[in-house]
Amino acid sequence: MKAVRYHRYGGPEVLQVDEVPEPHPGPGQVRIRVQACGVNPWDVKGRAGRRSGGNPMKEPVIPGVEAAGVVDELGPAVAGTAVGDAVFGFTVGGAAAEYALLAHWAHTPDSVSPVEAGGMAQVAETASRGLRELGLKAGDTLLVHGASGGVGQAALQLAKQAGVTVIGTASPHNQELVRSLGATPTTYEPGLPTRVSALAPHGVDGVFDTAGTSLEELIEIAEDPARVVTIANFTADAVGARVTSVPYYDALDQVAALARTGDFTVRVAASFDLAEAAAAHALVETGHAGGKVVLTVG
Ligand SMILES: NC(=O)c1ccc[n+]([C@@H]2O[C@H](COP(=O)([O-])OP(=O)(O)OC[C@H]3O[C@@H](n4cnc5c(N)ncnc54)[C@H](OP(=O)(O)O)[C@@H]3O)[C@@H](O)[C@H]2O)c1
């Protein structure tokens, strides 16, 4: 099968399309014929060697942690899913290929296109986890820092569903995007505490940080570091904020149910063929894609 791989760490140019053996599912896994897969900051950091701990690569890597497609093989001990089902979820062994193995998945709602589904698992799981860890309830107010990104957009929608009032930070050109997802936008330039207190005079009940910047200001806004949950600042726990990185897979079914009723959507900012993986990585690397970047297959 065709797969995008990198044989050494480096810029987007190290990505190439190789012919590789097809994978086959192990216990509890399914194989899909991939229709689309998301490109995430995680993949970009891996390709650049920023997750290697300085160690050399052992073997070529197929990037990607999420994909959508049609099940074409079942591993042992798989129940509730059949060959021919359309599913989306988390891959093992890479996503940017004609076939991929899913270890955690949900059925793709008919109303969600394969391209949207390819970019749904990671943002849905991460946003759901962040909100769950904040423990907010209906009527609370939340600040989402990085509200225009993939995870941020998912968080705005899930918080709205939970009856939470949301303020979201974004670049000036993404203010309307944030508003369209039911949140009150503001920019992330210095002075954020002053702007947030004008928008939420009674304060906020939690802060979800997807941007990894302005930690001091976020803690000032929350008035308590324990009310700040971050997915992008891995030193934040040193000052009492909470870092979250352990996945919570039940979120896939929850988000599929919301997507089925039109209450959760994925905004695909750009899609590329497998052969254009370098361009997709370069766009994600800007940190300003404005939504999901997806590779389409076939
Ligand atoms: N720990 C975990 O489990 C986990 C899981 C998923 C993702 N992550 C991490 O979470 C981060 C966000 O992921 P994503 O997929 O949502 O990325 P993304 O789609 O690239 O979104 C980036 C967001 O950050 C904003 N931003 C960019 N530069 C900024 C700055 N200088 N100050 C404040 N905000 C800025 C962008 O706003 P504008 O575009 O409007 O400028 C956008 O809202 C990444 O670092 C990723 O690795 C962690």
mmCIF file of C-alpha atoms and ligand atoms in Angstrom:
data_model
loop_
_atom_site.group_PDB
_atom_site.id
_atom_site.type_symbol
_atom_site.label_atom_id
_atom_site.label_comp_id
_atom_site.label_asym_id
_atom_site.label_seq_id
_atom_site.Cartn_x
_atom_site.Cartn_y
_atom_site.Cartn_z
ATOM 1 C CA MET A 1 0.000 0.000 0.000
ATOM 2 C CA LYS A 2 1.002 3.642 -0.308
ATOM 3 C CA ALA A 3 1.967 5.390 2.935
ATOM 4 C CA VAL A 4 3.496 8.714 3.835
ATOM 5 C CA ARG A 5 6.684 8.158 5.823
ATOM 6 C CA TYR A 6 9.737 9.953 7.121
ATOM 7 C CA HIS A 7 13.101 8.226 7.403
ATOM 8 C CA ARG A 8 14.787 11.014 9.373
ATOM 9 C CA TYR A 9 13.672 13.914 11.516
ATOM 10 C CA GLY A 10 13.441 17.278 9.813
ATOM 11 C CA GLY A 11 11.184 19.779 8.081
ATOM 12 C CA PRO A 12 8.099 18.892 6.025
ATOM 13 C CA GLU A 13 10.398 17.978 3.109
ATOM 14 C CA VAL A 14 11.401 14.707 4.833
ATOM 15 C CA LEU A 15 7.906 13.334 4.143
ATOM 16 C CA GLN A 16 7.679 10.983 1.168
ATOM 17 C CA VAL A 17 5.212 8.446 -0.204
ATOM 18 C CA ASP A 18 6.544 4.874 0.060
ATOM 19 C CA GLU A 19 5.207 1.462 -0.905
ATOM 20 C CA VAL A 20 4.934 -0.535 2.347
ATOM 21 C CA PRO A 21 3.314 -3.822 3.501
ATOM 22 C CA GLU A 22 -0.356 -3.599 4.515
ATOM 23 C CA PRO A 23 -1.040 -3.831 8.261
ATOM 24 C CA HIS A 24 -3.408 -6.430 9.743
ATOM 25 C CA PRO A 25 -5.419 -5.961 12.932
ATOM 26 C CA GLY A 26 -4.468 -7.474 16.261
ATOM 27 C CA PRO A 27 -6.894 -8.253 19.119
ATOM 28 C CA GLY A 28 -9.464 -5.519 19.629
ATOM 29 C CA GLN A 29 -8.425 -3.659 16.469
ATOM 30 C CA VAL A 30 -10.052 -3.077 13.087
ATOM 31 C CA ARG A 31 -8.425 -2.247 9.794
ATOM 32 C CA ILE A 32 -9.916 0.522 7.666
ATOM 33 C CA ARG A 33 -9.491 1.554 4.087
ATOM 34 C CA VAL A 34 -8.555 5.129 4.928
ATOM 35 C CA GLN A 35 -10.606 7.885 3.324
ATOM 36 C CA ALA A 36 -9.088 10.763 5.293
ATOM 37 C CA CYS A 37 -6.774 11.353 8.215
ATOM 38 C CA GLY A 38 -6.110 14.396 10.354
ATOM 39 C CA VAL A 39 -2.745 16.147 10.522
ATOM 40 C CA ASN A 40 -2.086 17.413 14.029
ATOM 41 C CA PRO A 41 0.578 19.437 15.858
ATOM 42 C CA TRP A 42 1.541 16.115 17.510
ATOM 43 C CA ASP A 43 2.525 14.692 14.092
ATOM 44 C CA VAL A 44 4.497 17.789 13.201
ATOM 45 C CA LYS A 45 6.411 17.699 16.492
ATOM 46 C CA GLY A 46 7.148 13.988 15.971
ATOM 47 C CA ARG A 47 8.428 14.529 12.441
ATOM 48 C CA ALA A 48 10.648 17.399 13.609
ATOM 49 C CA GLY A 49 12.197 15.139 16.267
ATOM 50 C CA ARG A 50 10.737 17.187 19.113
ATOM 51 C CA ARG A 51 9.269 14.076 20.743
ATOM 52 C CA SER A 52 12.361 11.886 20.361
ATOM 53 C CA GLY A 53 14.164 12.888 23.542
ATOM 54 C CA GLY A 54 17.265 13.330 21.378
ATOM 55 C CA ASN A 55 17.324 9.618 20.410
ATOM 56 C CA PRO A 56 17.889 8.556 16.774
ATOM 57 C CA MET A 57 15.007 7.038 14.775
ATOM 58 C CA LYS A 58 14.833 3.233 14.856
ATOM 59 C CA GLU A 59 12.703 2.800 11.714
ATOM 60 C CA PRO A 60 10.711 4.922 9.238
ATOM 61 C CA VAL A 61 7.539 6.421 10.704
ATOM 62 C CA ILE A 62 4.055 6.731 9.185
ATOM 63 C CA PRO A 63 2.696 9.916 10.812
ATOM 64 C CA GLY A 64 -0.872 10.429 12.003
ATOM 65 C CA VAL A 65 -2.929 9.333 14.989
ATOM 66 C CA GLU A 66 -6.488 9.631 13.671
ATOM 67 C CA ALA A 67 -8.354 8.520 10.570
ATOM 68 C CA ALA A 68 -11.758 7.759 9.105
ATOM 69 C CA GLY A 69 -12.691 5.127 6.590
ATOM 70 C CA VAL A 70 -14.474 1.866 5.960
ATOM 71 C CA VAL A 71 -13.742 -1.281 7.976
ATOM 72 C CA ASP A 72 -12.295 -4.034 5.787
ATOM 73 C CA GLU A 73 -10.793 -6.438 8.359
ATOM 74 C CA LEU A 74 -11.668 -7.287 11.962
ATOM 75 C CA GLY A 75 -9.127 -8.389 14.527
ATOM 76 C CA PRO A 76 -9.961 -11.002 17.184
ATOM 77 C CA ALA A 77 -12.390 -9.980 19.952
ATOM 78 C CA VAL A 78 -14.041 -7.104 18.093
ATOM 79 C CA ALA A 79 -17.769 -6.729 18.780
ATOM 80 C CA GLY A 80 -20.325 -4.231 17.533
ATOM 81 C CA THR A 81 -18.489 -3.369 14.307
ATOM 82 C CA ALA A 82 -18.669 -5.160 10.958
ATOM 83 C CA VAL A 83 -16.788 -5.102 7.674
ATOM 84 C CA GLY A 84 -18.256 -2.263 5.606
ATOM 85 C CA ASP A 85 -18.981 0.040 8.580
ATOM 86 C CA ALA A 86 -17.885 3.669 8.283
ATOM 87 C CA VAL A 87 -15.865 4.562 11.385
ATOM 88 C CA PHE A 88 -13.468 7.211 12.695
ATOM 89 C CA GLY A 89 -11.000 6.991 15.514
ATOM 90 C CA PHE A 90 -7.440 6.647 16.792
ATOM 91 C CA THR A 91 -4.854 4.704 14.831
ATOM 92 C CA VAL A 92 -1.974 2.527 15.924
ATOM 93 C CA GLY A 93 1.058 2.449 13.639
ATOM 94 C CA GLY A 94 0.206 5.621 11.685
ATOM 95 C CA ALA A 95 -2.721 7.063 9.766
ATOM 96 C CA ALA A 96 -1.336 8.614 6.577
ATOM 97 C CA ALA A 97 -1.714 5.525 4.411
ATOM 98 C CA GLU A 98 -4.182 3.601 2.289
ATOM 99 C CA TYR A 99 -4.931 1.247 5.209
ATOM 100 C CA ALA A 100 -4.688 1.871 8.944
ATOM 101 C CA LEU A 101 -5.462 0.052 12.169
ATOM 102 C CA LEU A 102 -7.853 1.599 14.671
ATOM 103 C CA ALA A 103 -7.603 0.751 18.349
ATOM 104 C CA HIS A 104 -10.441 3.077 19.456
ATOM 105 C CA TRP A 105 -13.252 4.134 17.166
ATOM 106 C CA ALA A 106 -16.917 5.116 16.796
ATOM 107 C CA HIS A 107 -19.341 4.830 13.899
ATOM 108 C CA THR A 108 -19.298 7.846 11.574
ATOM 109 C CA PRO A 109 -22.715 9.555 11.454
ATOM 110 C CA ASP A 110 -24.253 9.739 7.951
ATOM 111 C CA SER A 111 -24.315 13.526 8.274
ATOM 112 C CA VAL A 112 -20.509 13.721 8.644
ATOM 113 C CA SER A 113 -18.374 13.548 5.497
ATOM 114 C CA PRO A 114 -15.347 11.235 5.438
ATOM 115 C CA VAL A 115 -13.070 14.289 5.287
ATOM 116 C CA GLU A 116 -14.659 15.822 8.388
ATOM 117 C CA ALA A 117 -14.607 12.458 10.162
ATOM 118 C CA GLY A 118 -10.893 12.091 9.419
ATOM 119 C CA GLY A 119 -10.247 15.141 11.572
ATOM 120 C CA MET A 120 -12.770 14.488 14.315
ATOM 121 C CA ALA A 121 -11.307 12.009 16.814
ATOM 122 C CA GLN A 122 -8.369 13.908 18.198
ATOM 123 C CA VAL A 123 -10.001 17.303 18.720
ATOM 124 C CA ALA A 124 -13.166 15.732 20.114
ATOM 125 C CA GLU A 125 -11.344 13.538 22.612
ATOM 126 C CA THR A 126 -8.989 16.301 23.736
ATOM 127 C CA ALA A 127 -11.669 18.960 24.163
ATOM 128 C CA SER A 128 -13.995 16.555 25.933
ATOM 129 C CA ARG A 129 -11.219 15.549 28.321
ATOM 130 C CA GLY A 130 -10.221 19.132 29.048
ATOM 131 C CA LEU A 131 -13.775 20.148 29.887
ATOM 132 C CA ARG A 132 -14.349 17.040 31.981
ATOM 133 C CA GLU A 133 -11.224 17.784 34.010
ATOM 134 C CA LEU A 134 -12.423 21.334 34.639
ATOM 135 C CA GLY A 135 -15.682 19.931 36.026
ATOM 136 C CA LEU A 136 -17.846 22.838 34.884
ATOM 137 C CA LYS A 137 -21.639 22.882 35.160
ATOM 138 C CA ALA A 138 -24.429 24.662 33.296
ATOM 139 C CA GLY A 139 -24.337 28.386 34.011
ATOM 140 C CA ASP A 140 -20.554 28.479 34.558
ATOM 141 C CA THR A 141 -18.229 30.674 32.496
ATOM 142 C CA LEU A 142 -15.177 29.288 30.699
ATOM 143 C CA LEU A 143 -12.244 30.944 28.951
ATOM 144 C CA VAL A 144 -10.846 28.899 26.045
ATOM 145 C CA HIS A 145 -7.372 30.155 25.106
ATOM 146 C CA GLY A 146 -6.755 29.168 21.472
ATOM 147 C CA ALA A 147 -10.458 28.986 20.642
ATOM 148 C CA SER A 148 -9.976 29.155 16.861
ATOM 149 C CA GLY A 149 -7.785 26.049 16.657
ATOM 150 C CA GLY A 150 -8.927 22.499 16.095
ATOM 151 C CA VAL A 151 -9.200 21.623 19.795
ATOM 152 C CA GLY A 152 -10.489 25.082 20.682
ATOM 153 C CA GLN A 153 -13.372 24.900 18.202
ATOM 154 C CA ALA A 154 -14.336 21.504 19.586
ATOM 155 C CA ALA A 155 -14.221 22.867 23.137
ATOM 156 C CA LEU A 156 -16.491 25.800 22.259
ATOM 157 C CA GLN A 157 -19.136 23.452 20.879
ATOM 158 C CA LEU A 158 -18.980 20.938 23.732
ATOM 159 C CA ALA A 159 -19.081 23.694 26.365
ATOM 160 C CA LYS A 160 -22.090 25.288 24.670
ATOM 161 C CA GLN A 161 -23.854 21.913 24.700
ATOM 162 C CA ALA A 162 -23.199 21.715 28.444
ATOM 163 C CA GLY A 163 -24.809 25.122 29.026
ATOM 164 C CA VAL A 164 -21.488 26.823 29.777
ATOM 165 C CA THR A 165 -20.899 30.435 28.697
ATOM 166 C CA VAL A 166 -17.639 30.725 26.780
ATOM 167 C CA ILE A 167 -15.127 33.473 26.030
ATOM 168 C CA GLY A 168 -12.560 32.439 23.436
ATOM 169 C CA THR A 169 -9.240 33.945 22.340
ATOM 170 C CA ALA A 170 -8.174 34.077 18.698
ATOM 171 C CA SER A 171 -6.354 36.252 16.174
ATOM 172 C CA PRO A 172 -8.261 39.325 14.982
ATOM 173 C CA HIS A 173 -9.197 37.585 11.713
ATOM 174 C CA ASN A 174 -10.708 34.628 13.612
ATOM 175 C CA GLN A 175 -12.986 36.626 15.947
ATOM 176 C CA GLU A 176 -16.091 35.946 13.831
ATOM 177 C CA LEU A 177 -15.244 32.255 13.634
ATOM 178 C CA VAL A 178 -15.247 32.091 17.443
ATOM 179 C CA ARG A 179 -18.533 34.007 17.598
ATOM 180 C CA SER A 180 -20.111 31.651 15.055
ATOM 181 C CA LEU A 181 -19.458 28.765 17.445
ATOM 182 C CA GLY A 182 -21.435 30.440 20.211
ATOM 183 C CA ALA A 183 -18.607 32.091 22.177
ATOM 184 C CA THR A 184 -17.667 35.709 22.851
ATOM 185 C CA PRO A 185 -14.343 36.364 21.134
ATOM 186 C CA THR A 186 -11.371 38.389 22.276
ATOM 187 C CA THR A 187 -7.783 38.578 21.062
ATOM 188 C CA TYR A 188 -4.818 36.984 22.817
ATOM 189 C CA GLU A 189 -2.515 40.008 22.808
ATOM 190 C CA PRO A 190 -1.230 41.249 26.219
ATOM 191 C CA GLY A 191 -3.879 42.654 28.570
ATOM 192 C CA LEU A 192 -6.113 39.583 28.428
ATOM 193 C CA PRO A 193 -7.156 39.762 32.125
ATOM 194 C CA THR A 194 -8.550 43.275 31.631
ATOM 195 C CA ARG A 195 -10.504 42.272 28.535
ATOM 196 C CA VAL A 196 -11.861 39.092 30.113
ATOM 197 C CA SER A 197 -12.982 40.888 33.261
ATOM 198 C CA ALA A 198 -14.881 43.383 31.086
ATOM 199 C CA LEU A 199 -16.625 40.460 29.346
ATOM 200 C CA ALA A 200 -17.173 38.421 32.542
ATOM 201 C CA PRO A 201 -17.451 40.866 35.470
ATOM 202 C CA HIS A 202 -18.199 38.017 37.911
ATOM 203 C CA GLY A 203 -15.081 36.121 36.845
ATOM 204 C CA VAL A 204 -14.584 32.800 35.078
ATOM 205 C CA ASP A 205 -14.975 29.328 36.571
ATOM 206 C CA GLY A 206 -12.314 27.660 34.476
ATOM 207 C CA VAL A 207 -9.688 28.201 31.784
ATOM 208 C CA PHE A 208 -8.890 25.673 29.066
ATOM 209 C CA ASP A 209 -5.533 26.454 27.463
ATOM 210 C CA THR A 210 -4.861 24.986 24.020
ATOM 211 C CA ALA A 211 -2.322 27.640 23.016
ATOM 212 C CA GLY A 212 0.382 27.103 25.628
ATOM 213 C CA THR A 213 1.085 30.809 26.079
ATOM 214 C CA SER A 214 0.289 33.540 28.662
ATOM 215 C CA LEU A 215 0.156 31.154 31.625
ATOM 216 C CA GLU A 216 0.567 33.931 34.188
ATOM 217 C CA GLU A 217 -2.349 35.856 32.710
ATOM 218 C CA LEU A 218 -4.500 32.721 32.550
ATOM 219 C CA ILE A 219 -3.890 32.038 36.251
ATOM 220 C CA GLU A 220 -4.675 35.658 37.096
ATOM 221 C CA ILE A 221 -7.983 35.322 35.206
ATOM 222 C CA ALA A 222 -8.882 32.011 36.889
ATOM 223 C CA GLU A 223 -7.827 33.360 40.318
ATOM 224 C CA ASP A 224 -6.611 29.846 41.153
ATOM 225 C CA PRO A 225 -4.055 27.840 39.129
ATOM 226 C CA ALA A 226 -6.052 24.643 39.762
ATOM 227 C CA ARG A 227 -8.824 26.123 37.611
ATOM 228 C CA VAL A 228 -6.473 26.198 34.604
ATOM 229 C CA VAL A 229 -6.254 23.016 32.515
ATOM 230 C CA THR A 230 -3.691 23.027 29.706
ATOM 231 C CA ILE A 231 -2.907 20.645 26.854
ATOM 232 C CA ALA A 232 -0.034 22.692 25.501
ATOM 233 C CA ASN A 233 2.145 23.912 28.386
ATOM 234 C CA PHE A 234 3.870 20.935 29.962
ATOM 235 C CA THR A 235 5.591 22.959 32.683
ATOM 236 C CA ALA A 236 2.336 24.457 33.966
ATOM 237 C CA ASP A 237 1.995 21.921 36.784
ATOM 238 C CA ALA A 238 5.052 23.498 38.442
ATOM 239 C CA VAL A 239 2.845 26.488 39.297
ATOM 240 C CA GLY A 240 -0.266 24.476 40.204
ATOM 241 C CA ALA A 241 -2.100 24.453 36.847
ATOM 242 C CA ARG A 242 -3.203 21.076 35.506
ATOM 243 C CA VAL A 243 -1.658 19.436 32.462
ATOM 244 C CA THR A 244 -3.751 16.799 30.740
ATOM 245 C CA SER A 245 -2.492 14.277 28.204
ATOM 246 C CA VAL A 246 -4.053 10.867 28.971
ATOM 247 C CA PRO A 247 -6.779 10.058 26.409
ATOM 248 C CA TYR A 248 -10.404 9.407 27.298
ATOM 249 C CA TYR A 249 -11.882 7.318 24.494
ATOM 250 C CA ASP A 250 -15.566 7.372 25.527
ATOM 251 C CA ALA A 251 -15.564 10.851 24.015
ATOM 252 C CA LEU A 252 -15.707 9.354 20.495
ATOM 253 C CA ASP A 253 -19.219 7.936 20.954
ATOM 254 C CA GLN A 254 -20.365 11.093 22.745
ATOM 255 C CA VAL A 255 -19.207 13.333 19.932
ATOM 256 C CA ALA A 256 -20.601 11.023 17.252
ATOM 257 C CA ALA A 257 -24.015 11.343 18.946
ATOM 258 C CA LEU A 258 -23.747 15.149 18.935
ATOM 259 C CA ALA A 259 -22.579 15.186 15.319
ATOM 260 C CA ARG A 260 -25.555 12.990 14.363
ATOM 261 C CA THR A 261 -27.940 15.740 15.528
ATOM 262 C CA GLY A 262 -25.846 18.534 14.005
ATOM 263 C CA ASP A 263 -24.628 19.743 17.406
ATOM 264 C CA PHE A 264 -20.967 19.111 16.686
ATOM 265 C CA THR A 265 -19.114 19.904 13.481
ATOM 266 C CA VAL A 266 -15.526 19.813 12.337
ATOM 267 C CA ARG A 267 -14.339 22.778 10.293
ATOM 268 C CA VAL A 268 -11.843 21.486 7.741
ATOM 269 C CA ALA A 269 -9.518 24.388 6.969
ATOM 270 C CA ALA A 270 -7.710 22.555 4.162
ATOM 271 C CA SER A 271 -7.401 19.090 2.680
ATOM 272 C CA PHE A 272 -4.518 17.637 0.699
ATOM 273 C CA ASP A 273 -3.681 14.383 -1.122
ATOM 274 C CA LEU A 274 -1.220 11.980 0.503
ATOM 275 C CA ALA A 275 1.403 13.183 -1.960
ATOM 276 C CA GLU A 276 0.962 16.713 -0.591
ATOM 277 C CA ALA A 277 1.628 15.722 3.033
ATOM 278 C CA ALA A 278 4.523 18.193 3.265
ATOM 279 C CA ALA A 279 2.198 21.105 2.478
ATOM 280 C CA ALA A 280 -0.273 19.862 5.077
ATOM 281 C CA HIS A 281 2.441 19.650 7.738
ATOM 282 C CA ALA A 282 3.711 23.120 6.827
ATOM 283 C CA LEU A 283 0.218 24.559 7.290
ATOM 284 C CA VAL A 284 -0.286 22.887 10.682
ATOM 285 C CA GLU A 285 3.166 24.100 11.722
ATOM 286 C CA THR A 286 2.070 27.734 11.315
ATOM 287 C CA GLY A 287 -0.207 27.317 14.377
ATOM 288 C CA HIS A 288 -2.844 29.354 12.512
ATOM 289 C CA ALA A 289 -4.592 26.882 10.209
ATOM 290 C CA GLY A 290 -7.998 27.967 11.547
ATOM 291 C CA GLY A 291 -9.390 24.437 11.723
ATOM 292 C CA LYS A 292 -8.469 20.906 10.876
ATOM 293 C CA VAL A 293 -5.951 20.015 8.203
ATOM 294 C CA VAL A 294 -6.755 16.674 6.596
ATOM 295 C CA LEU A 295 -5.119 14.295 4.123
ATOM 296 C CA THR A 296 -7.474 12.510 1.761
ATOM 297 C CA VAL A 297 -6.749 9.073 0.344
ATOM 298 C CA GLY A 298 -7.863 7.587 -2.953
HETATM 299 N N1 LIG B 1 -2.016 17.145 25.656
HETATM 300 C C1 LIG B 1 -2.863 16.620 24.777
HETATM 301 O O1 LIG B 1 -3.512 15.616 25.038
HETATM 302 C C2 LIG B 1 -3.041 17.302 23.447
HETATM 303 C C3 LIG B 1 -3.983 16.826 22.534
HETATM 304 C C4 LIG B 1 -4.192 17.536 21.352
HETATM 305 C C5 LIG B 1 -3.442 18.677 21.080
HETATM 306 N N2 LIG B 1 -2.488 19.066 21.977
HETATM 307 C C6 LIG B 1 -1.705 20.306 21.732
HETATM 308 O O2 LIG B 1 -2.620 21.390 21.821
HETATM 309 C C7 LIG B 1 -2.200 22.452 20.983
HETATM 310 C C8 LIG B 1 -3.353 22.919 20.109
HETATM 311 O O3 LIG B 1 -3.707 21.904 19.196
HETATM 312 P P1 LIG B 1 -4.672 22.260 17.974
HETATM 313 O O4 LIG B 1 -4.772 21.047 17.144
HETATM 314 O O5 LIG B 1 -5.898 22.907 18.460
HETATM 315 O O6 LIG B 1 -3.755 23.354 17.215
HETATM 316 P P2 LIG B 1 -4.183 24.472 16.138
HETATM 317 O O7 LIG B 1 -5.386 24.017 15.391
HETATM 318 O O8 LIG B 1 -2.947 24.808 15.397
HETATM 319 O O9 LIG B 1 -4.662 25.730 17.019
HETATM 320 C C9 LIG B 1 -3.735 26.622 17.581
HETATM 321 C C10 LIG B 1 -4.487 27.693 18.355
HETATM 322 O O10 LIG B 1 -3.529 28.516 19.051
HETATM 323 C C11 LIG B 1 -3.769 29.883 18.711
HETATM 324 N N3 LIG B 1 -2.490 30.581 18.745
HETATM 325 C C12 LIG B 1 -1.490 30.548 17.834
HETATM 326 N N4 LIG B 1 -0.463 31.331 18.249
HETATM 327 C C13 LIG B 1 -0.852 31.866 19.452
HETATM 328 C C14 LIG B 1 -0.237 32.755 20.380
HETATM 329 N N5 LIG B 1 0.989 33.264 20.168
HETATM 330 N N6 LIG B 1 -0.911 33.064 21.504
HETATM 331 C C15 LIG B 1 -2.149 32.561 21.742
HETATM 332 N N7 LIG B 1 -2.793 31.718 20.895
HETATM 333 C C16 LIG B 1 -2.131 31.376 19.765
HETATM 334 C C17 LIG B 1 -4.385 29.863 17.338
HETATM 335 O O11 LIG B 1 -5.127 31.065 17.133
HETATM 336 P P3 LIG B 1 -5.184 31.859 15.703
HETATM 337 O O12 LIG B 1 -5.072 30.836 14.602
HETATM 338 O O13 LIG B 1 -6.530 32.539 15.733
HETATM 339 O O14 LIG B 1 -4.036 32.785 15.721
HETATM 340 C C18 LIG B 1 -5.307 28.641 17.478
HETATM 341 O O15 LIG B 1 -6.480 28.997 18.156
HETATM 342 C C19 LIG B 1 -0.978 21.917 20.218
HETATM 343 O O16 LIG B 1 0.198 22.360 20.884
HETATM 344 C C20 LIG B 1 -1.099 20.409 20.354
HETATM 345 O O17 LIG B 1 0.155 19.740 20.272
HETATM 346 C C21 LIG B 1 -2.278 18.416 23.142
#
